[in-house]
mmCIF file of C-alpha atoms in Angstrom:
data_model
loop_
_atom_site.group_PDB
_atom_site.id
_atom_site.type_symbol
_atom_site.label_atom_id
_atom_site.label_comp_id
_atom_site.label_asym_id
_atom_site.label_seq_id
_atom_site.Cartn_x
_atom_site.Cartn_y
_atom_site.Cartn_z
ATOM 1 C CA UNK A 1 22.115 -82.285 54.678
ATOM 2 C CA UNK A 2 23.761 -80.976 51.507
ATOM 3 C CA UNK A 3 27.167 -82.276 52.630
ATOM 4 C CA UNK A 4 25.716 -85.728 53.310
ATOM 5 C CA UNK A 5 24.133 -85.764 49.863
ATOM 6 C CA UNK A 6 27.431 -84.747 48.291
ATOM 7 C CA UNK A 7 29.195 -87.554 50.151
ATOM 8 C CA UNK A 8 26.664 -90.082 48.860
ATOM 9 C CA UNK A 9 27.145 -88.768 45.333
ATOM 10 C CA UNK A 10 30.919 -88.873 45.711
ATOM 11 C CA UNK A 11 30.838 -92.522 46.808
ATOM 12 C CA UNK A 12 28.031 -93.882 44.617
ATOM 13 C CA UNK A 13 27.237 -91.381 41.848
ATOM 14 C CA UNK A 14 30.160 -92.279 39.587
ATOM 15 C CA UNK A 15 30.293 -88.683 38.438
ATOM 16 C CA UNK A 16 32.947 -87.414 36.090
ATOM 17 C CA UNK A 17 33.361 -84.316 38.246
ATOM 18 C CA UNK A 18 34.024 -83.785 41.960
ATOM 19 C CA UNK A 19 30.711 -83.970 43.798
ATOM 20 C CA UNK A 20 31.974 -81.592 46.484
ATOM 21 C CA UNK A 21 32.356 -78.782 43.955
ATOM 22 C CA UNK A 22 29.227 -79.469 41.916
ATOM 23 C CA UNK A 23 26.557 -76.746 41.885
ATOM 24 C CA UNK A 24 23.339 -77.588 43.684
ATOM 25 C CA UNK A 25 21.372 -77.152 40.480
ATOM 26 C CA UNK A 26 23.832 -78.946 38.222
ATOM 27 C CA UNK A 27 22.432 -81.847 36.206
ATOM 28 C CA UNK A 28 23.817 -85.048 37.748
ATOM 29 C CA UNK A 29 23.019 -87.091 34.643
ATOM 30 C CA UNK A 30 24.976 -84.620 32.512
ATOM 31 C CA UNK A 31 27.789 -84.993 35.072
ATOM 32 C CA UNK A 32 27.988 -88.697 34.323
ATOM 33 C CA UNK A 33 25.516 -90.398 36.655
ATOM 34 C CA UNK A 34 24.079 -93.481 34.964
ATOM 35 C CA UNK A 35 20.711 -95.030 35.725
ATOM 36 C CA UNK A 36 22.452 -97.836 37.614
ATOM 37 C CA UNK A 37 24.420 -95.292 39.649
ATOM 38 C CA UNK A 38 21.172 -93.488 40.449
ATOM 39 C CA UNK A 39 19.852 -96.734 41.980
ATOM 40 C CA UNK A 40 22.965 -96.908 44.157
ATOM 41 C CA UNK A 41 22.561 -93.261 45.122
ATOM 42 C CA UNK A 42 18.928 -93.897 46.046
ATOM 43 C CA UNK A 43 19.843 -96.868 48.251
ATOM 44 C CA UNK A 44 22.703 -94.963 49.886
ATOM 45 C CA UNK A 45 20.434 -91.981 50.602
ATOM 46 C CA UNK A 46 17.911 -94.307 52.226
ATOM 47 C CA UNK A 47 20.624 -95.610 54.531
ATOM 48 C CA UNK A 48 22.157 -92.201 55.245
ATOM 49 C CA UNK A 49 18.863 -90.526 56.155
ATOM 50 C CA UNK A 50 16.891 -93.580 57.391
ATOM 51 C CA UNK A 51 14.203 -93.062 54.772
ATOM 52 C CA UNK A 52 12.526 -95.087 52.043
ATOM 53 C CA UNK A 53 11.760 -93.556 48.683
ATOM 54 C CA UNK A 54 8.147 -94.336 47.737
ATOM 55 C CA UNK A 55 7.290 -95.442 44.190
ATOM 56 C CA UNK A 56 6.073 -91.981 43.198
ATOM 57 C CA UNK A 57 9.561 -90.566 43.846
ATOM 58 C CA UNK A 58 11.438 -93.155 41.823
ATOM 59 C CA UNK A 59 11.738 -90.934 38.793
ATOM 60 C CA UNK A 60 14.487 -89.132 36.953
ATOM 61 C CA UNK A 61 13.687 -85.605 38.135
ATOM 62 C CA UNK A 62 14.040 -86.511 41.826
ATOM 63 C CA UNK A 63 17.665 -87.558 41.333
ATOM 64 C CA UNK A 64 18.723 -85.025 38.699
ATOM 65 C CA UNK A 65 20.403 -82.482 41.002
ATOM 66 C CA UNK A 66 21.612 -81.989 44.546
ATOM 67 C CA UNK A 67 18.754 -79.556 45.154
ATOM 68 C CA UNK A 68 16.096 -81.971 43.882
ATOM 69 C CA UNK A 69 17.500 -84.723 46.098
ATOM 70 C CA UNK A 70 17.525 -82.293 49.070
ATOM 71 C CA UNK A 71 13.869 -81.451 48.443
ATOM 72 C CA UNK A 72 12.960 -85.146 48.348
ATOM 73 C CA UNK A 73 14.875 -85.946 51.526
ATOM 74 C CA UNK A 74 13.310 -82.943 53.290
ATOM 75 C CA UNK A 75 9.867 -84.176 52.324
ATOM 76 C CA UNK A 76 10.585 -87.707 53.578
ATOM 77 C CA UNK A 77 12.057 -86.515 56.860
ATOM 78 C CA UNK A 78 9.460 -83.800 57.536
ATOM 79 C CA UNK A 79 7.937 -83.949 60.982
ATOM 80 C CA UNK A 80 10.848 -85.702 62.638
ATOM 81 C CA UNK A 81 12.073 -84.299 65.903
ATOM 82 C CA UNK B 1 5.751 -101.398 46.018
ATOM 83 C CA UNK B 2 3.445 -104.155 44.908
ATOM 84 C CA UNK B 3 5.049 -107.553 45.167
ATOM 85 C CA UNK B 4 5.904 -109.478 42.032
ATOM 86 C CA UNK B 5 3.431 -112.132 43.107
ATOM 87 C CA UNK B 6 0.605 -109.643 43.413
ATOM 88 C CA UNK B 7 1.247 -108.267 39.945
ATOM 89 C CA UNK B 8 1.396 -111.728 38.468
ATOM 90 C CA UNK B 9 -1.844 -112.674 40.201
ATOM 91 C CA UNK B 10 -3.697 -109.889 38.409
ATOM 92 C CA UNK B 11 -2.455 -111.036 35.030
ATOM 93 C CA UNK B 12 -0.794 -107.636 34.617
ATOM 94 C CA UNK B 13 2.007 -108.795 32.389
ATOM 95 C CA UNK B 14 3.110 -108.894 28.793
ATOM 96 C CA UNK B 15 5.121 -111.940 27.917
ATOM 97 C CA UNK B 16 7.268 -112.393 24.828
ATOM 98 C CA UNK B 17 6.772 -116.130 25.202
ATOM 99 C CA UNK B 18 3.236 -115.669 23.991
ATOM 100 C CA UNK B 19 4.053 -115.515 20.304
ATOM 101 C CA UNK B 20 2.909 -112.099 19.099
ATOM 102 C CA UNK B 21 2.899 -111.619 15.384
ATOM 103 C CA UNK B 22 5.776 -109.522 14.071
ATOM 104 C CA UNK B 23 4.530 -106.466 12.190
ATOM 105 C CA UNK B 24 6.021 -104.347 9.492
ATOM 106 C CA UNK B 25 5.889 -100.861 10.952
ATOM 107 C CA UNK B 26 7.501 -99.241 14.030
ATOM 108 C CA UNK B 27 10.774 -100.952 14.767
ATOM 109 C CA UNK B 28 12.027 -100.513 18.320
ATOM 110 C CA UNK B 29 15.657 -100.820 19.342
ATOM 111 C CA UNK B 30 17.657 -100.332 22.525
ATOM 112 C CA UNK B 31 21.099 -101.296 23.744
ATOM 113 C CA UNK B 32 22.935 -100.962 27.053
ATOM 114 C CA UNK B 33 26.444 -101.735 28.259
ATOM 115 C CA UNK B 34 27.374 -101.891 31.934
ATOM 116 C CA UNK B 35 30.601 -102.592 33.810
ATOM 117 C CA UNK B 36 30.163 -105.768 35.852
ATOM 118 C CA UNK B 37 32.111 -104.112 38.674
ATOM 119 C CA UNK B 38 29.313 -101.568 39.145
ATOM 120 C CA UNK B 39 26.838 -104.359 39.827
ATOM 121 C CA UNK B 40 29.331 -106.259 41.988
ATOM 122 C CA UNK B 41 29.725 -103.071 44.082
ATOM 123 C CA UNK B 42 25.958 -102.733 44.471
ATOM 124 C CA UNK B 43 25.594 -106.407 45.459
ATOM 125 C CA UNK B 44 28.372 -106.114 47.998
ATOM 126 C CA UNK B 45 27.302 -102.770 49.419
ATOM 127 C CA UNK B 46 23.505 -103.036 49.401
ATOM 128 C CA UNK B 47 22.830 -106.788 49.155
ATOM 129 C CA UNK B 48 19.184 -107.757 49.281
ATOM 130 C CA UNK B 49 18.012 -104.136 49.293
ATOM 131 C CA UNK B 50 19.576 -103.727 45.865
ATOM 132 C CA UNK B 51 18.299 -107.068 44.600
ATOM 133 C CA UNK B 52 14.746 -106.548 45.795
ATOM 134 C CA UNK B 53 14.431 -103.037 44.337
ATOM 135 C CA UNK B 54 15.763 -103.909 40.902
ATOM 136 C CA UNK B 55 15.130 -107.607 40.143
ATOM 137 C CA UNK B 56 12.052 -109.832 40.326
ATOM 138 C CA UNK B 57 11.945 -112.920 42.510
ATOM 139 C CA UNK B 58 12.252 -115.015 39.363
ATOM 140 C CA UNK B 59 15.329 -113.128 38.178
ATOM 141 C CA UNK B 60 16.979 -113.481 41.571
ATOM 142 C CA UNK B 61 16.226 -117.204 41.712
ATOM 143 C CA UNK B 62 17.542 -117.770 38.166
ATOM 144 C CA UNK B 63 20.938 -116.173 38.811
ATOM 145 C CA UNK B 64 23.837 -117.652 40.799
ATOM 146 C CA UNK B 65 23.616 -116.791 44.462
ATOM 147 C CA UNK B 66 24.982 -113.284 45.105
ATOM 148 C CA UNK B 67 26.249 -114.536 48.466
ATOM 149 C CA UNK B 68 28.938 -116.536 46.716
ATOM 150 C CA UNK B 69 32.512 -115.265 47.120
ATOM 151 C CA UNK B 70 33.739 -112.258 45.189
ATOM 152 C CA UNK B 71 34.514 -113.207 41.611
ATOM 153 C CA UNK B 72 31.510 -115.512 41.339
ATOM 154 C CA UNK B 73 29.417 -115.273 38.201
ATOM 155 C CA UNK B 74 26.508 -113.654 40.061
ATOM 156 C CA UNK B 75 27.525 -110.088 39.250
ATOM 157 C CA UNK B 76 27.865 -110.857 35.529
ATOM 158 C CA UNK B 77 24.409 -112.432 35.407
ATOM 159 C CA UNK B 78 22.736 -109.578 37.255
ATOM 160 C CA UNK B 79 24.646 -107.035 35.171
ATOM 161 C CA UNK B 80 23.337 -108.593 31.954
ATOM 162 C CA UNK B 81 19.798 -108.439 33.323
ATOM 163 C CA UNK B 82 20.173 -104.830 34.353
ATOM 164 C CA UNK B 83 21.451 -104.002 30.850
ATOM 165 C CA UNK B 84 18.411 -105.768 29.405
ATOM 166 C CA UNK B 85 16.061 -103.658 31.512
ATOM 167 C CA UNK B 86 17.808 -100.460 30.449
ATOM 168 C CA UNK B 87 17.879 -101.537 26.801
ATOM 169 C CA UNK B 88 14.181 -102.393 26.906
ATOM 170 C CA UNK B 89 13.385 -99.049 28.537
ATOM 171 C CA UNK B 90 15.234 -97.297 25.711
ATOM 172 C CA UNK B 91 13.469 -99.376 23.072
ATOM 173 C CA UNK B 92 10.041 -98.722 24.542
ATOM 174 C CA UNK B 93 10.637 -94.966 24.848
ATOM 175 C CA UNK B 94 12.589 -94.366 21.659
ATOM 176 C CA UNK B 95 10.786 -92.495 18.895
ATOM 177 C CA UNK B 96 7.527 -92.428 20.780
ATOM 178 C CA UNK B 97 5.897 -89.409 19.174
ATOM 179 C CA UNK B 98 2.627 -90.027 20.970
ATOM 180 C CA UNK B 99 4.048 -89.761 24.471
ATOM 181 C CA UNK B 100 4.241 -86.639 26.558
ATOM 182 C CA UNK B 101 7.635 -84.876 26.579
ATOM 183 C CA UNK B 102 8.165 -85.914 30.205
ATOM 184 C CA UNK B 103 7.342 -89.597 29.637
ATOM 185 C CA UNK B 104 10.844 -90.607 30.692
ATOM 186 C CA UNK B 105 10.242 -88.862 34.021
ATOM 187 C CA UNK B 106 7.326 -91.053 35.063
ATOM 188 C CA UNK B 107 7.957 -93.157 38.178
ATOM 189 C CA UNK B 108 9.808 -96.281 37.147
ATOM 190 C CA UNK B 109 10.089 -99.634 38.869
ATOM 191 C CA UNK B 110 12.942 -101.702 37.426
ATOM 192 C CA UNK B 111 10.992 -104.870 38.192
ATOM 193 C CA UNK B 112 8.380 -103.931 35.594
ATOM 194 C CA UNK B 113 10.870 -105.209 32.966
ATOM 195 C CA UNK B 114 11.663 -108.833 33.726
ATOM 196 C CA UNK B 115 14.150 -111.136 32.008
ATOM 197 C CA UNK B 116 13.044 -114.748 31.720
ATOM 198 C CA UNK B 117 14.667 -117.891 30.371
ATOM 199 C CA UNK B 118 12.953 -119.994 27.755
ATOM 200 C CA UNK B 119 13.283 -123.806 28.035
ATOM 201 C CA UNK B 120 16.066 -123.711 25.430
ATOM 202 C CA UNK B 121 18.009 -121.260 27.600
ATOM 203 C CA UNK B 122 17.477 -118.166 25.457
ATOM 204 C CA UNK B 123 16.318 -115.011 27.269
ATOM 205 C CA UNK B 124 12.959 -113.309 26.827
ATOM 206 C CA UNK B 125 11.219 -110.269 28.305
ATOM 207 C CA UNK B 126 8.059 -109.945 30.326
ATOM 208 C CA UNK B 127 6.580 -106.521 31.046
ATOM 209 C CA UNK B 128 4.484 -105.506 34.010
ATOM 210 C CA UNK B 129 2.598 -102.436 35.222
ATOM 211 C CA UNK B 130 3.554 -99.140 33.601
ATOM 212 C CA UNK B 131 5.913 -100.754 31.104
ATOM 213 C CA UNK B 132 3.204 -103.159 30.009
ATOM 214 C CA UNK B 133 0.790 -100.232 29.650
ATOM 215 C CA UNK B 134 3.353 -98.295 27.624
ATOM 216 C CA UNK B 135 3.977 -101.270 25.334
ATOM 217 C CA UNK B 136 0.262 -101.735 24.789
ATOM 218 C CA UNK B 137 -0.209 -98.043 24.046
ATOM 219 C CA UNK B 138 2.550 -98.222 21.450
ATOM 220 C CA UNK B 139 1.089 -101.384 19.956
ATOM 221 C CA UNK B 140 4.166 -103.465 20.732
ATOM 222 C CA UNK B 141 3.607 -106.941 19.401
ATOM 223 C CA UNK B 142 7.094 -108.370 19.538
ATOM 224 C CA UNK B 143 10.044 -107.709 21.811
ATOM 225 C CA UNK B 144 13.244 -109.768 21.808
ATOM 226 C CA UNK B 145 16.392 -109.523 23.872
ATOM 227 C CA UNK B 146 19.925 -110.856 23.586
ATOM 228 C CA UNK B 147 22.406 -110.836 26.479
ATOM 229 C CA UNK B 148 26.149 -111.249 26.678
ATOM 230 C CA UNK B 149 28.834 -110.831 29.308
ATOM 231 C CA UNK B 150 32.561 -111.272 28.999
ATOM 232 C CA UNK B 151 35.143 -110.174 31.513
ATOM 233 C CA UNK B 152 34.524 -106.655 32.745
ATOM 234 C CA UNK B 153 31.327 -105.862 30.819
ATOM 235 C CA UNK B 154 27.780 -107.069 30.221
ATOM 236 C CA UNK B 155 25.634 -105.967 27.325
ATOM 237 C CA UNK B 156 22.020 -106.368 26.209
ATOM 238 C CA UNK B 157 20.325 -105.639 22.929
ATOM 239 C CA UNK B 158 16.557 -105.339 22.538
ATOM 240 C CA UNK B 159 14.613 -105.166 19.309
ATOM 241 C CA UNK B 160 10.878 -104.963 18.854
ATOM 242 C CA UNK B 161 8.110 -104.128 16.477
ATOM 243 C CA UNK B 162 5.028 -102.058 17.045
ATOM 244 C CA UNK B 163 2.051 -100.671 15.228
ATOM 245 C CA UNK B 164 0.174 -97.438 15.848
ATOM 246 C CA UNK B 165 -2.800 -97.538 18.184
ATOM 247 C CA UNK B 166 -5.120 -97.343 15.186
ATOM 248 C CA UNK B 167 -3.529 -100.309 13.448
ATOM 249 C CA UNK B 168 -3.445 -102.162 16.741
ATOM 250 C CA UNK B 169 -7.206 -101.624 17.256
ATOM 251 C CA UNK B 170 -8.008 -102.932 13.780
ATOM 252 C CA UNK B 171 -5.948 -106.075 14.120
#
């Protein structure tokens, strides 16, 4: 899952650093992700994991690090076979 | 996500067409610049999913069709509107001493900040939902926006005026 998230960030996050070497707790906004890029990341994550982010998750803290994104994706995919 | 129509039907909107009185205290300001290519990429890659999560039906209908060939003006128009939403968000959150420290982390729907066109062609803002509630809490009485796009970039500038809740209640 982490590798898939890193790939999404690499393609859509417009980070100023290499997403593959970014720490899981690193602040993605500090690494250069704009609010528009975060929308792209959200849409790409939905496609990559076949999920839909509900309104309550459309907030800054959900997309601020690889680990926070992982937690959100885990929550949205919980219970799948 | 409630549809734009359902929000409009409840009257849950704040419309800068409505002629609020400018007030002397609490100036609000926000600006945002965005590369048009970033929006063109989103339109090309995510299409209607991108449009429907970020822009209202009215905004989509007022812009050139995003299905036009690459290089069409659609990306510039949507980029200017995205910049306006970001600039308005900054204006509404800037210097808000009454808000909780994590106010910027509340769930945010980009469609709660809508860019409209007046009959003379100038842009205006309409707020819905949480953004309308925030504006009312801050006593925002006036919010104006200016848009521009040229070549690779689009920019928006938002200015507003607000009074404290106490002043607002007395007026």
